[in-house]
mmCIF file of C-alpha atoms and ligand atoms in Angstrom:
data_model
loop_
_atom_site.group_PDB
_atom_site.id
_atom_site.type_symbol
_atom_site.label_atom_id
_atom_site.label_comp_id
_atom_site.label_asym_id
_atom_site.label_seq_id
_atom_site.Cartn_x
_atom_site.Cartn_y
_atom_site.Cartn_z
ATOM 1 C CA MET S 1 -30.516 22.419 25.047
ATOM 2 C CA ALA S 2 -31.529 19.509 27.267
ATOM 3 C CA PRO S 3 -29.402 16.386 26.843
ATOM 4 C CA THR S 4 -31.628 13.680 25.479
ATOM 5 C CA ALA S 5 -29.554 10.991 23.792
ATOM 6 C CA PRO S 6 -26.068 9.552 24.141
ATOM 7 C CA ILE S 7 -23.764 10.946 21.480
ATOM 8 C CA THR S 8 -23.167 7.503 19.960
ATOM 9 C CA SER S 9 -26.880 7.157 19.217
ATOM 10 C CA LEU S 10 -26.472 10.080 16.813
ATOM 11 C CA ILE S 11 -23.857 8.261 14.757
ATOM 12 C CA GLN S 12 -24.775 6.075 11.793
ATOM 13 C CA PRO S 13 -24.962 2.505 13.168
ATOM 14 C CA HIS S 14 -22.618 0.983 10.557
ATOM 15 C CA LEU S 15 -19.909 3.421 11.654
ATOM 16 C CA LEU S 16 -20.000 2.272 15.277
ATOM 17 C CA GLN S 17 -18.457 -1.068 14.214
ATOM 18 C CA LEU S 18 -15.463 0.583 12.532
ATOM 19 C CA SER S 19 -12.113 -0.238 14.083
ATOM 20 C CA PRO S 20 -9.225 2.170 13.550
ATOM 21 C CA TYR S 21 -6.474 1.157 11.139
ATOM 22 C CA GLN S 22 -3.568 -0.337 13.092
ATOM 23 C CA ALA S 23 -0.377 1.204 11.792
ATOM 24 C CA GLY S 24 3.126 -0.105 12.441
ATOM 25 C CA LYS S 25 4.581 1.130 15.707
ATOM 26 C CA PRO S 26 6.543 4.366 15.187
ATOM 27 C CA LEU S 27 10.140 4.423 16.425
ATOM 28 C CA GLU S 28 9.285 7.460 18.565
ATOM 29 C CA GLU S 29 6.596 5.458 20.379
ATOM 30 C CA LEU S 30 8.973 2.612 21.175
ATOM 31 C CA ALA S 31 11.468 5.154 22.489
ATOM 32 C CA ARG S 32 8.759 6.618 24.764
ATOM 33 C CA GLU S 33 7.535 3.238 25.986
ATOM 34 C CA LEU S 34 10.731 1.243 26.438
ATOM 35 C CA GLY S 35 13.372 3.967 26.346
ATOM 36 C CA LEU S 36 15.002 2.263 23.349
ATOM 37 C CA THR S 37 16.684 4.896 21.223
ATOM 38 C CA ASP S 38 18.649 2.667 18.839
ATOM 39 C CA ALA S 39 15.681 0.604 17.684
ATOM 40 C CA ILE S 40 15.062 -0.212 14.039
ATOM 41 C CA LYS S 41 11.722 -0.331 12.263
ATOM 42 C CA LEU S 42 10.984 -2.976 9.668
ATOM 43 C CA ALA S 43 7.226 -2.845 10.134
ATOM 44 C CA SER S 44 5.655 -0.543 7.551
ATOM 45 C CA ASN S 45 7.410 -1.493 4.309
ATOM 46 C CA GLU S 46 9.155 1.866 4.194
ATOM 47 C CA ASN S 47 12.283 2.578 2.160
ATOM 48 C CA PRO S 48 15.369 1.818 4.284
ATOM 49 C CA LEU S 49 17.491 4.208 2.199
ATOM 50 C CA GLY S 50 15.456 7.142 3.469
ATOM 51 C CA PRO S 51 13.943 9.707 1.123
ATOM 52 C CA SER S 52 15.478 10.480 -2.260
ATOM 53 C CA PRO S 53 18.096 13.224 -1.665
ATOM 54 C CA LYS S 54 16.720 15.075 -4.678
ATOM 55 C CA ALA S 55 13.269 15.063 -3.088
ATOM 56 C CA VAL S 56 14.686 16.434 0.150
ATOM 57 C CA ALA S 57 16.411 19.269 -1.722
ATOM 58 C CA ALA S 58 13.242 20.094 -3.670
ATOM 59 C CA ILE S 59 11.202 20.152 -0.454
ATOM 60 C CA GLN S 60 13.721 22.445 1.195
ATOM 61 C CA ALA S 61 13.520 24.841 -1.746
ATOM 62 C CA GLU S 62 9.719 24.760 -1.548
ATOM 63 C CA LEU S 63 9.616 25.742 2.133
ATOM 64 C CA ALA S 64 9.861 29.443 1.274
ATOM 65 C CA HIS S 65 6.496 29.233 -0.492
ATOM 66 C CA LEU S 66 4.475 27.650 2.294
ATOM 67 C CA HIS S 67 2.333 30.752 2.733
ATOM 68 C CA ARG S 68 0.746 29.974 -0.660
ATOM 69 C CA TYR S 69 -1.897 27.340 -1.276
ATOM 70 C CA PRO S 70 -0.653 24.476 -3.425
ATOM 71 C CA ASP S 71 -1.765 24.020 -7.027
ATOM 72 C CA SER S 72 -4.996 22.133 -6.492
ATOM 73 C CA HIS S 73 -4.770 20.707 -10.024
ATOM 74 C CA VAL S 74 -1.211 19.341 -9.415
ATOM 75 C CA TYR S 75 -0.176 20.619 -12.851
ATOM 76 C CA TYR S 76 3.555 19.872 -13.037
ATOM 77 C CA LEU S 77 3.550 16.496 -11.303
ATOM 78 C CA ARG S 78 0.589 15.552 -13.482
ATOM 79 C CA GLU S 79 2.396 16.533 -16.685
ATOM 80 C CA GLU S 80 5.575 14.716 -15.703
ATOM 81 C CA LEU S 81 3.822 11.584 -14.530
ATOM 82 C CA SER S 82 1.619 11.466 -17.613
ATOM 83 C CA ARG S 83 4.761 11.470 -19.777
ATOM 84 C CA HIS S 84 6.436 8.922 -17.504
ATOM 85 C CA LEU S 85 3.493 6.502 -17.696
ATOM 86 C CA GLY S 86 2.338 7.281 -21.224
ATOM 87 C CA VAL S 87 -1.198 8.231 -20.125
ATOM 88 C CA LYS S 88 -3.223 11.392 -20.647
ATOM 89 C CA PRO S 89 -2.990 13.979 -17.854
ATOM 90 C CA GLU S 90 -6.751 13.700 -17.316
ATOM 91 C CA GLN S 91 -6.379 9.952 -16.712
ATOM 92 C CA LEU S 92 -4.562 10.705 -13.437
ATOM 93 C CA ILE S 93 -5.642 11.709 -9.955
ATOM 94 C CA PHE S 94 -3.445 12.520 -6.975
ATOM 95 C CA GLY S 95 -4.098 11.992 -3.307
ATOM 96 C CA ASN S 96 -2.774 12.426 0.198
ATOM 97 C CA GLY S 97 -1.342 8.935 -0.114
ATOM 98 C CA SER S 98 -3.002 6.364 -2.354
ATOM 99 C CA ASP S 99 -5.184 5.562 0.662
ATOM 100 C CA GLU S 100 -7.080 8.775 0.018
ATOM 101 C CA ILE S 101 -7.788 7.765 -3.561
ATOM 102 C CA LEU S 102 -9.031 4.350 -2.441
ATOM 103 C CA ASP S 103 -11.432 6.168 -0.155
ATOM 104 C CA LEU S 104 -12.645 8.413 -2.989
ATOM 105 C CA LEU S 105 -13.103 5.435 -5.285
ATOM 106 C CA VAL S 106 -15.116 3.438 -2.763
ATOM 107 C CA ARG S 107 -17.303 6.464 -2.075
ATOM 108 C CA ALA S 108 -17.780 7.061 -5.801
ATOM 109 C CA VAL S 109 -18.882 3.578 -6.843
ATOM 110 C CA VAL S 110 -20.186 1.682 -3.778
ATOM 111 C CA PRO S 111 -23.734 2.517 -2.634
ATOM 112 C CA PRO S 112 -24.968 1.472 0.832
ATOM 113 C CA GLY S 113 -25.456 -2.293 0.649
ATOM 114 C CA GLY S 114 -23.293 -2.537 -2.473
ATOM 115 C CA GLU S 115 -20.692 -5.272 -2.505
ATOM 116 C CA VAL S 116 -16.948 -4.959 -2.617
ATOM 117 C CA VAL S 117 -15.177 -8.178 -3.543
ATOM 118 C CA SER S 118 -11.602 -8.483 -2.383
ATOM 119 C CA THR S 119 -9.440 -11.186 -0.897
ATOM 120 C CA ALA S 120 -8.873 -12.450 2.605
ATOM 121 C CA HIS S 121 -5.507 -11.532 4.120
ATOM 122 C CA SER S 122 -5.053 -8.337 2.183
ATOM 123 C CA PHE S 123 -4.666 -4.655 3.016
ATOM 124 C CA LEU S 124 -6.910 -3.907 6.011
ATOM 125 C CA MET S 125 -7.971 -0.548 4.588
ATOM 126 C CA TYR S 126 -10.147 -2.247 1.951
ATOM 127 C CA GLY S 127 -12.562 -3.619 4.527
ATOM 128 C CA LEU S 128 -12.538 -0.448 6.607
ATOM 129 C CA LEU S 129 -13.303 1.819 3.639
ATOM 130 C CA THR S 130 -16.146 -0.469 2.553
ATOM 131 C CA GLN S 131 -17.624 -0.422 6.046
ATOM 132 C CA ALA S 132 -17.379 3.367 6.120
ATOM 133 C CA VAL S 133 -19.824 3.668 3.205
ATOM 134 C CA GLY S 134 -22.149 0.934 4.483
ATOM 135 C CA GLY S 135 -21.002 -1.495 1.816
ATOM 136 C CA VAL S 136 -20.729 -5.268 2.135
ATOM 137 C CA PHE S 137 -17.201 -6.622 2.077
ATOM 138 C CA ARG S 138 -16.617 -10.072 0.596
ATOM 139 C CA ALA S 139 -13.190 -11.521 1.304
ATOM 140 C CA VAL S 140 -12.367 -14.402 -1.032
ATOM 141 C CA PRO S 141 -10.006 -16.999 0.508
ATOM 142 C CA LEU S 142 -6.469 -17.227 -0.820
ATOM 143 C CA LYS S 143 -5.172 -20.383 -2.487
ATOM 144 C CA ASP S 144 -1.709 -21.428 -1.262
ATOM 145 C CA LEU S 145 -1.402 -17.938 0.259
ATOM 146 C CA ALA S 146 -1.845 -16.294 -3.164
ATOM 147 C CA VAL S 147 -4.744 -14.361 -4.666
ATOM 148 C CA ASP S 148 -7.045 -16.776 -6.497
ATOM 149 C CA LEU S 149 -8.467 -14.752 -9.398
ATOM 150 C CA GLU S 150 -10.814 -17.526 -10.500
ATOM 151 C CA ALA S 151 -12.380 -17.568 -7.042
ATOM 152 C CA VAL S 152 -12.564 -13.759 -7.029
ATOM 153 C CA ALA S 153 -14.408 -13.831 -10.372
ATOM 154 C CA ALA S 154 -16.767 -16.496 -9.032
ATOM 155 C CA ALA S 155 -17.595 -14.325 -5.993
ATOM 156 C CA ILE S 156 -18.923 -11.464 -8.117
ATOM 157 C CA THR S 157 -22.689 -11.076 -7.914
ATOM 158 C CA PRO S 158 -25.145 -8.620 -9.495
ATOM 159 C CA ARG S 159 -24.703 -6.464 -6.360
ATOM 160 C CA THR S 160 -20.910 -6.241 -6.753
ATOM 161 C CA ARG S 161 -19.765 -2.723 -7.594
ATOM 162 C CA LEU S 162 -16.044 -2.894 -6.950
ATOM 163 C CA VAL S 163 -13.290 -5.496 -6.969
ATOM 164 C CA LEU S 164 -10.243 -4.494 -4.957
ATOM 165 C CA LEU S 165 -7.018 -6.359 -5.636
ATOM 166 C CA ASN S 166 -3.488 -5.826 -4.431
ATOM 167 C CA ASN S 167 -0.606 -6.995 -6.626
ATOM 168 C CA PRO S 168 1.920 -7.820 -5.213
ATOM 169 C CA ASN S 169 -0.308 -8.523 -2.229
ATOM 170 C CA ASN S 170 0.263 -7.101 1.227
ATOM 171 C CA PRO S 171 0.911 -9.007 3.507
ATOM 172 C CA THR S 172 1.670 -12.229 1.592
ATOM 173 C CA GLY S 173 4.061 -10.689 -0.965
ATOM 174 C CA THR S 174 2.665 -13.002 -3.643
ATOM 175 C CA ALA S 175 1.727 -11.713 -7.082
ATOM 176 C CA PHE S 176 -0.576 -12.956 -9.810
ATOM 177 C CA SER S 177 0.515 -13.294 -13.423
ATOM 178 C CA ARG S 178 -0.429 -11.347 -16.514
ATOM 179 C CA LYS S 179 -2.003 -14.480 -17.961
ATOM 180 C CA ASP S 180 -4.343 -14.989 -14.975
ATOM 181 C CA TRP S 181 -5.115 -11.266 -14.875
ATOM 182 C CA GLU S 182 -6.094 -11.185 -18.557
ATOM 183 C CA ALA S 183 -8.341 -14.204 -18.091
ATOM 184 C CA PHE S 184 -9.911 -12.489 -15.081
ATOM 185 C CA LEU S 185 -10.498 -9.199 -16.919
ATOM 186 C CA ALA S 186 -12.205 -11.080 -19.748
ATOM 187 C CA THR S 187 -14.829 -12.506 -17.360
ATOM 188 C CA LEU S 188 -15.739 -9.222 -15.678
ATOM 189 C CA PRO S 189 -19.267 -7.893 -16.065
ATOM 190 C CA PRO S 190 -19.222 -4.279 -17.350
ATOM 191 C CA THR S 191 -20.965 -3.042 -14.185
ATOM 192 C CA VAL S 192 -18.003 -3.811 -11.935
ATOM 193 C CA THR S 193 -15.104 -1.439 -11.365
ATOM 194 C CA VAL S 194 -11.726 -3.071 -10.738
ATOM 195 C CA ALA S 195 -9.116 -1.352 -8.623
ATOM 196 C CA LEU S 196 -5.596 -2.729 -8.748
ATOM 197 C CA ASP S 197 -3.513 -1.480 -5.853
ATOM 198 C CA GLU S 198 0.099 -1.464 -7.089
ATOM 199 C CA ALA S 199 1.775 -0.054 -3.983
ATOM 200 C CA TYR S 200 4.604 -2.606 -4.352
ATOM 201 C CA ILE S 201 4.763 -3.002 -8.126
ATOM 202 C CA GLU S 202 8.233 -1.424 -8.358
ATOM 203 C CA PHE S 203 9.635 -4.353 -6.348
ATOM 204 C CA ALA S 204 8.293 -7.088 -8.614
ATOM 205 C CA ALA S 205 11.328 -8.596 -10.318
ATOM 206 C CA ASP S 206 9.390 -11.132 -12.375
ATOM 207 C CA PRO S 207 8.279 -9.577 -15.709
ATOM 208 C CA GLU S 208 5.251 -11.883 -15.729
ATOM 209 C CA VAL S 209 3.723 -10.082 -12.726
ATOM 210 C CA ALA S 210 0.442 -8.459 -13.792
ATOM 211 C CA GLN S 211 0.167 -4.682 -14.001
ATOM 212 C CA GLY S 212 -2.832 -2.494 -14.675
ATOM 213 C CA LEU S 213 -1.297 0.117 -16.932
ATOM 214 C CA PRO S 214 -1.316 -1.861 -20.222
ATOM 215 C CA TYR S 215 -5.080 -2.359 -19.795
ATOM 216 C CA LEU S 216 -5.980 1.273 -19.174
ATOM 217 C CA ALA S 217 -8.754 2.282 -21.565
ATOM 218 C CA GLU S 218 -11.365 5.024 -21.619
ATOM 219 C CA ASP S 219 -14.168 2.465 -21.843
ATOM 220 C CA ARG S 220 -12.897 0.031 -19.205
ATOM 221 C CA PRO S 221 -13.695 0.584 -15.504
ATOM 222 C CA LEU S 222 -10.168 -0.243 -14.360
ATOM 223 C CA VAL S 223 -8.182 1.891 -11.928
ATOM 224 C CA GLY S 224 -4.564 1.370 -10.919
ATOM 225 C CA LEU S 225 -3.276 2.906 -7.689
ATOM 226 C CA ARG S 226 0.358 3.677 -6.984
ATOM 227 C CA THR S 227 2.236 5.519 -4.303
ATOM 228 C CA PHE S 228 5.374 7.493 -3.545
ATOM 229 C CA SER S 229 5.374 5.969 -0.047
ATOM 230 C CA LYS S 230 7.309 2.783 -0.711
ATOM 231 C CA ALA S 231 9.856 2.576 -3.557
ATOM 232 C CA TYR S 232 10.186 6.369 -3.732
ATOM 233 C CA GLY S 233 10.861 6.683 -0.007
ATOM 234 C CA LEU S 234 8.269 9.365 0.778
ATOM 235 C CA ALA S 235 5.799 7.685 3.167
ATOM 236 C CA GLY S 236 5.877 10.653 5.535
ATOM 237 C CA LEU S 237 5.051 13.107 2.762
ATOM 238 C CA ARG S 238 1.726 11.476 1.793
ATOM 239 C CA VAL S 239 1.391 11.375 -1.961
ATOM 240 C CA GLY S 240 -0.093 8.716 -4.152
ATOM 241 C CA TYR S 241 -1.858 8.601 -7.488
ATOM 242 C CA ALA S 242 -4.217 6.574 -9.602
ATOM 243 C CA TYR S 243 -4.722 6.130 -13.318
ATOM 244 C CA GLY S 244 -8.037 5.270 -14.884
ATOM 245 C CA PRO S 245 -10.593 6.339 -17.471
ATOM 246 C CA SER S 246 -10.848 10.126 -17.469
ATOM 247 C CA ALA S 247 -14.604 10.162 -16.763
ATOM 248 C CA LEU S 248 -14.021 8.258 -13.526
ATOM 249 C CA MET S 249 -10.938 10.296 -12.593
ATOM 250 C CA GLU S 250 -12.950 13.457 -13.169
ATOM 251 C CA CYS S 251 -15.619 12.223 -10.755
ATOM 252 C CA LEU S 252 -13.013 11.458 -8.080
ATOM 253 C CA ASN S 253 -11.560 14.888 -8.736
ATOM 254 C CA ARG S 254 -14.883 16.512 -7.886
ATOM 255 C CA LEU S 255 -15.289 14.354 -4.803
ATOM 256 C CA ARG S 256 -11.884 15.172 -3.325
ATOM 257 C CA LEU S 257 -11.170 18.117 -1.079
ATOM 258 C CA PRO S 258 -9.271 21.010 -2.646
ATOM 259 C CA PHE S 259 -5.508 21.156 -2.019
ATOM 260 C CA ASN S 260 -5.363 17.488 -0.963
ATOM 261 C CA VAL S 261 -1.735 17.226 -2.109
ATOM 262 C CA ASN S 262 0.293 19.864 -0.342
ATOM 263 C CA ARG S 263 3.119 21.983 -1.775
ATOM 264 C CA LEU S 264 5.920 19.943 -0.220
ATOM 265 C CA ALA S 265 4.367 16.713 -1.437
ATOM 266 C CA GLN S 266 4.076 17.985 -5.007
ATOM 267 C CA ALA S 267 7.654 19.252 -5.047
ATOM 268 C CA GLY S 268 9.052 16.151 -3.376
ATOM 269 C CA ALA S 269 7.175 13.712 -5.598
ATOM 270 C CA ARG S 270 8.321 15.499 -8.775
ATOM 271 C CA ALA S 271 11.938 15.318 -7.693
ATOM 272 C CA ALA S 272 11.610 11.680 -6.600
ATOM 273 C CA LEU S 273 10.057 10.746 -9.933
ATOM 274 C CA GLY S 274 13.104 12.215 -11.655
ATOM 275 C CA ASP S 275 15.578 10.484 -9.346
ATOM 276 C CA THR S 276 15.893 7.283 -11.356
ATOM 277 C CA GLU S 277 19.219 6.482 -9.732
ATOM 278 C CA PHE S 278 17.589 6.393 -6.289
ATOM 279 C CA LEU S 279 14.802 4.127 -7.513
ATOM 280 C CA ALA S 280 17.322 1.756 -9.102
ATOM 281 C CA ARG S 281 19.367 1.665 -5.900
ATOM 282 C CA THR S 282 16.224 0.990 -3.859
ATOM 283 C CA ARG S 283 15.225 -1.928 -6.042
ATOM 284 C CA GLU S 284 18.716 -3.443 -5.950
ATOM 285 C CA LEU S 285 18.782 -3.142 -2.169
ATOM 286 C CA VAL S 286 15.347 -4.710 -1.803
ATOM 287 C CA TRP S 287 16.054 -7.549 -4.210
ATOM 288 C CA GLU S 288 19.335 -8.418 -2.518
ATOM 289 C CA GLY S 289 17.889 -8.089 0.987
ATOM 290 C CA ARG S 290 14.807 -10.101 0.066
ATOM 291 C CA GLU S 291 16.972 -12.946 -1.214
ATOM 292 C CA PHE S 292 19.282 -12.761 1.780
ATOM 293 C CA LEU S 293 16.485 -12.777 4.374
ATOM 294 C CA THR S 294 14.575 -15.526 2.570
ATOM 295 C CA ARG S 295 17.678 -17.714 2.467
ATOM 296 C CA GLU S 296 18.726 -17.077 6.067
ATOM 297 C CA LEU S 297 15.240 -17.499 7.534
ATOM 298 C CA THR S 298 14.700 -20.695 5.557
ATOM 299 C CA ARG S 299 18.002 -21.964 6.905
ATOM 300 C CA LEU S 300 16.687 -21.347 10.427
ATOM 301 C CA GLY S 301 13.803 -23.689 9.637
ATOM 302 C CA VAL S 302 10.926 -21.203 9.388
ATOM 303 C CA THR S 303 8.698 -20.949 6.341
ATOM 304 C CA VAL S 304 8.976 -17.794 4.243
ATOM 305 C CA VAL S 305 6.384 -16.999 1.601
ATOM 306 C CA PRO S 306 8.162 -16.202 -1.720
ATOM 307 C CA SER S 307 7.800 -12.438 -2.140
ATOM 308 C CA GLN S 308 7.638 -10.010 -5.056
ATOM 309 C CA ALA S 309 7.403 -7.084 -2.634
ATOM 310 C CA ASN S 310 9.774 -5.386 -0.173
ATOM 311 C CA PHE S 311 8.596 -7.498 2.769
ATOM 312 C CA LEU S 312 8.346 -11.133 3.800
ATOM 313 C CA LEU S 313 5.551 -13.041 5.482
ATOM 314 C CA VAL S 314 7.109 -15.552 7.848
ATOM 315 C CA ALA S 315 5.387 -18.491 9.572
ATOM 316 C CA VAL S 316 6.709 -18.685 13.121
ATOM 317 C CA GLY S 317 4.736 -21.667 14.465
ATOM 318 C CA ARG S 318 3.709 -19.811 17.607
ATOM 319 C CA PRO S 319 1.639 -16.692 18.314
ATOM 320 C CA GLY S 320 3.100 -14.005 16.082
ATOM 321 C CA ARG S 321 2.097 -11.334 18.571
ATOM 322 C CA GLN S 322 4.399 -12.881 21.178
ATOM 323 C CA VAL S 323 7.263 -12.840 18.708
ATOM 324 C CA TYR S 324 6.436 -9.233 17.851
ATOM 325 C CA GLU S 325 6.436 -8.202 21.535
ATOM 326 C CA ALA S 326 9.700 -9.998 22.232
ATOM 327 C CA MET S 327 11.301 -8.454 19.134
ATOM 328 C CA LEU S 328 10.240 -5.004 20.390
ATOM 329 C CA ARG S 329 12.244 -5.587 23.551
ATOM 330 C CA GLN S 330 15.212 -6.367 21.286
ATOM 331 C CA GLY S 331 14.681 -3.002 19.619
ATOM 332 C CA VAL S 332 13.352 -4.431 16.360
ATOM 333 C CA ILE S 333 9.887 -3.362 15.250
ATOM 334 C CA ILE S 334 8.193 -5.823 12.931
ATOM 335 C CA ARG S 335 4.512 -6.560 12.427
ATOM 336 C CA ALA S 336 2.283 -9.144 14.076
ATOM 337 C CA MET S 337 -0.208 -10.482 11.548
ATOM 338 C CA ASP S 338 -3.179 -11.488 13.715
ATOM 339 C CA ALA S 339 -5.235 -8.542 12.464
ATOM 340 C CA TYR S 340 -4.610 -9.834 8.923
ATOM 341 C CA GLY S 341 -5.863 -13.302 9.810
ATOM 342 C CA PHE S 342 -2.430 -14.860 10.301
ATOM 343 C CA PRO S 343 -2.083 -15.453 14.064
ATOM 344 C CA GLU S 344 1.156 -17.409 13.659
ATOM 345 C CA HIS S 345 2.954 -15.209 11.139
ATOM 346 C CA ILE S 346 5.016 -12.066 11.296
ATOM 347 C CA ARG S 347 5.774 -9.603 8.511
ATOM 348 C CA VAL S 348 9.157 -7.968 8.183
ATOM 349 C CA ASN S 349 10.298 -5.587 5.482
ATOM 350 C CA VAL S 350 13.716 -5.574 3.906
ATOM 351 C CA GLY S 351 16.050 -3.104 5.581
ATOM 352 C CA LEU S 352 19.629 -1.993 5.089
ATOM 353 C CA PRO S 353 22.081 -4.934 5.202
ATOM 354 C CA GLU S 354 22.987 -4.130 8.824
ATOM 355 C CA GLU S 355 19.309 -3.896 9.753
ATOM 356 C CA ASN S 356 18.643 -7.272 8.152
ATOM 357 C CA GLN S 357 21.503 -8.723 10.211
ATOM 358 C CA ARG S 358 20.154 -7.173 13.361
ATOM 359 C CA PHE S 359 16.680 -8.512 12.653
ATOM 360 C CA LEU S 360 18.094 -12.014 12.151
ATOM 361 C CA ALA S 361 20.104 -11.885 15.365
ATOM 362 C CA ALA S 362 17.093 -10.697 17.377
ATOM 363 C CA PHE S 363 14.846 -13.250 15.694
ATOM 364 C CA ARG S 364 17.208 -16.092 16.595
ATOM 365 C CA THR S 365 17.320 -14.927 20.200
ATOM 366 C CA VAL S 366 13.541 -14.601 20.439
ATOM 367 C CA MET S 367 12.832 -17.911 18.711
ATOM 368 C CA GLY S 368 15.654 -19.783 20.451
ATOM 369 C CA LEU S 369 17.093 -20.850 17.096
HETATM 370 C C1 PLP V 401 1.522 1.084 1.811
HETATM 371 C C2 PLP V 401 0.343 0.683 1.021
HETATM 372 C C3 PLP V 401 -0.361 1.618 0.279
HETATM 373 C C4 PLP V 401 0.100 3.023 0.142
HETATM 374 O O1 PLP V 401 -0.444 3.846 1.051
HETATM 375 P P1 PLP V 401 -0.167 5.415 0.965
HETATM 376 O O2 PLP V 401 -1.456 5.951 1.453
HETATM 377 O O3 PLP V 401 0.091 5.764 -0.472
HETATM 378 O O4 PLP V 401 0.997 5.661 1.838
HETATM 379 C C5 PLP V 401 -1.457 1.206 -0.458
HETATM 380 N N1 PLP V 401 -1.817 -0.074 -0.481
HETATM 381 C C6 PLP V 401 -1.148 -1.009 0.197
HETATM 382 C C7 PLP V 401 -1.540 -2.416 0.105
HETATM 383 C C8 PLP V 401 -0.052 -0.646 0.988
HETATM 384 O O5 PLP V 401 0.577 -1.587 1.686
#
């Protein structure tokens, strides 16, 4: 075959603009690059307690069965989660992380040229997934660093197919209230699907924070997405889920690849779901650490956005990327926020008490405070 065209000319044009998702720097990478072996990572909102010990034991027991394909229907986790949430088993779908389900949802409801309305300064995956299907991404500005549901509603047009919201919102940590959420839902045209990404909902201490679950209905195009990656301590296992009307979940189920949630993930997630003590300990740790870091950082004179999540967005008054780089050399991995549209902010997640102390010490050194 004679070469005729550059490979990139064979690729759909809208895909050539895609930029890869920038993940937090892994500890292993920092060790390779700077030789730092005692570094700490507070960059990806992971659980500082590690995985639930019950999940680890369940995964170990499952190892002997790795020659078998997993249950593609995720029967047991589905049954247990349906009881836990009070939803029908067919109102659930599972994914290789909730990211996978977001991808399925966007593919299911957004045609080329269809609009996705979301907010500025939110999870970067929303824009990337929209671009991947040739959709048009509309990012509604925040108001005082919080999601402005009235402005989101006003941005909906006849071409809007999906509204993607994150509550509490990554990376601001802010959350909208049940009252605002109900008012928003009441204005929605019936042709628009709403996805509420609740990756951090377990960390919301305020009972007024809006959730999707009470509004689940077979005739309402509302999907809530949750994950075992954060509060349940299983980010490396890759398992998330969504609840929604069964007709929509059934469509996503047909769209997904078979065996998308592996055996270890199913076993680990089941055990983690049952480990209520671990979840309670995680929340206590996060709430205490969040308060501690907010207080101490405020005392240093930097502005901290009040957070309902397990991380803080911090205004540093200088390029956040410089602070990030300097913190790396101190062996503390945090996140620069320029890619999220905050060039002078950093994001740090709550760690163990000694990790929080170490972050503060490094931060003072780097900032000269
Ligand atoms: C971490 C995170 C997720 C969860 O991703 P998984 O694929 O389940 O690990 C989803 N949404 C947001 C906003 C997140 O920050």
